[in-house]
PDB file of C-alpha atoms in Angstrom:
ATOM      1  CA  LEU T   1     -23.641 -18.827  52.025  1.00 96.00           C
ATOM      2  CA  LEU T   2     -26.331 -18.264  54.618  1.00 96.00           C
ATOM      3  CA  GLN T   3     -25.685 -14.517  54.544  1.00 97.00           C
ATOM      4  CA  ARG T   4     -26.040 -14.451  50.756  1.00 97.00           C
ATOM      5  CA  ALA T   5     -29.256 -16.480  51.044  1.00 96.00           C
ATOM      6  CA  ARG T   6     -30.612 -14.009  53.587  1.00 97.00           C
ATOM      7  CA  GLU T   7     -29.791 -11.131  51.249  1.00 97.00           C
ATOM      8  CA  ALA T   8     -31.488 -12.902  48.335  1.00 96.00           C
ATOM      9  CA  ALA T   9     -34.551 -13.612  50.460  1.00 97.00           C
ATOM     10  CA  LEU T  10     -34.705  -9.987  51.537  1.00 98.00           C
ATOM     11  CA  ARG T  11     -34.524  -8.814  47.904  1.00 97.00           C
ATOM     12  CA  GLU T  12     -37.327 -11.220  46.985  1.00 96.00           C
ATOM     13  CA  ASN T  13     -39.390 -10.288  50.034  1.00 98.00           C
ATOM     14  CA  THR T  14     -39.453 -13.866  51.326  1.00 98.00           C
ATOM     15  CA  SER T  15     -37.644 -16.079  53.823  1.00 98.00           C
ATOM     16  CA  VAL T  16     -34.594 -18.284  53.479  1.00 98.00           C
ATOM     17  CA  ASN T  17     -36.828 -21.206  54.383  1.00 98.00           C
ATOM     18  CA  ALA T  18     -39.151 -20.378  51.475  1.00 98.00           C
ATOM     19  CA  LEU T  19     -36.175 -20.091  49.102  1.00 97.00           C
ATOM     20  CA  VAL T  20     -34.851 -23.484  50.203  1.00 97.00           C
ATOM     21  CA  ARG T  21     -38.316 -25.069  49.958  1.00 98.00           C
ATOM     22  CA  ASP T  22     -38.744 -23.657  46.441  1.00 97.00           C
ATOM     23  CA  PHE T  23     -35.280 -24.806  45.363  1.00 97.00           C
ATOM     24  CA  LEU T  24     -35.806 -28.311  46.733  1.00 97.00           C
ATOM     25  CA  GLY T  25     -39.193 -28.577  45.072  1.00 97.00           C
ATOM     26  CA  ARG T  26     -37.764 -27.605  41.685  1.00 97.00           C
ATOM     27  CA  TYR T  27     -34.779 -29.940  42.199  1.00 97.00           C
ATOM     28  CA  VAL T  28     -36.939 -32.944  43.057  1.00 97.00           C
ATOM     29  CA  GLU T  29     -39.320 -32.254  40.166  1.00 97.00           C
ATOM     30  CA  ALA T  30     -36.476 -31.917  37.647  1.00 97.00           C
ATOM     31  CA  ARG T  31     -34.816 -35.075  38.963  1.00 96.00           C
ATOM     32  CA  SER T  32     -38.099 -36.975  38.704  1.00 96.00           C
ATOM     33  CA  ARG T  33     -38.541 -35.827  35.089  1.00 96.00           C
ATOM     34  CA  ARG T  34     -34.982 -36.940  34.233  1.00 96.00           C
ATOM     35  CA  ILE T  35     -35.510 -40.359  35.809  1.00 96.00           C
ATOM     36  CA  GLU T  36     -38.827 -40.784  33.988  1.00 96.00           C
ATOM     37  CA  ALA T  37     -37.221 -39.795  30.676  1.00 95.00           C
ATOM     38  CA  LEU T  38     -34.379 -42.278  31.221  1.00 95.00           C
ATOM     39  CA  ASP T  39     -36.875 -45.023  32.066  1.00 94.00           C
ATOM     40  CA  GLN T  40     -38.787 -44.301  28.861  1.00 95.00           C
ATOM     41  CA  PHE T  41     -35.567 -44.266  26.844  1.00 93.00           C
ATOM     42  CA  GLU T  42     -34.499 -47.606  28.300  1.00 92.00           C
ATOM     43  CA  ALA T  43     -37.921 -49.104  27.531  1.00 91.00           C
ATOM     44  CA  VAL T  44     -37.631 -47.995  23.905  1.00 91.00           C
ATOM     45  CA  ALA T  45     -34.061 -49.298  23.705  1.00 85.00           C
ATOM     46  CA  ARG T  46     -35.091 -52.699  25.088  1.00 86.00           C
ATOM     47  CA  GLY T  47     -37.879 -52.908  22.535  1.00 85.00           C
ATOM     48  CA  SER T  48     -35.750 -52.010  19.525  1.00 82.00           C
ATOM     49  CA  HIS T  49     -34.242 -54.636  17.300  1.00 78.00           C
ATOM     50  CA  SER T  50     -31.017 -53.199  15.979  1.00 72.00           C
ATOM     51  CA  ALA T  51     -29.475 -54.866  12.962  1.00 70.00           C
ATOM     52  CA  SER T  52     -26.040 -53.661  13.974  1.00 72.00           C
ATOM     53  CA  GLN T  53     -23.755 -56.487  15.076  1.00 73.00           C
ATOM     54  CA  GLU T  54     -20.487 -54.609  15.522  1.00 78.00           C
ATOM     55  CA  ALA T  55     -19.413 -51.419  17.229  1.00 81.00           C
ATOM     56  CA  TRP T  56     -19.539 -48.238  15.179  1.00 82.00           C
ATOM     57  CA  SER T  57     -16.382 -46.321  14.438  1.00 86.00           C
ATOM     58  CA  ARG T  58     -16.161 -42.562  14.116  1.00 87.00           C
ATOM     59  CA  GLU T  59     -15.391 -42.971  10.427  1.00 87.00           C
ATOM     60  CA  SER T  60     -18.346 -45.253   9.747  1.00 82.00           C
ATOM     61  CA  LEU T  61     -20.715 -42.801  11.401  1.00 83.00           C
ATOM     62  CA  HIS T  62     -19.592 -40.061   8.995  1.00 85.00           C
ATOM     63  CA  GLU T  63     -19.586 -42.138   5.805  1.00 82.00           C
ATOM     64  CA  ARG T  64     -21.783 -40.852   3.001  1.00 72.00           C
ATOM     65  CA  CYS T  65     -23.879 -43.520   1.283  1.00 62.00           C
TER      66      CYS T  65
END
């Protein structure tokens, strides 16, 4: 894996350290965005007042009214 990273760094005219730093930065940013989106979704879900009292079935979800 390290050899392949060195080859990739060489092709991109950078260092393995820079590749790892870039990858980790993108990973952390993406993870933060996912967590924020989930938090927002949960806030909306807590604030909604669903009239549904029973679990939905596959058939009921596809019924035509």
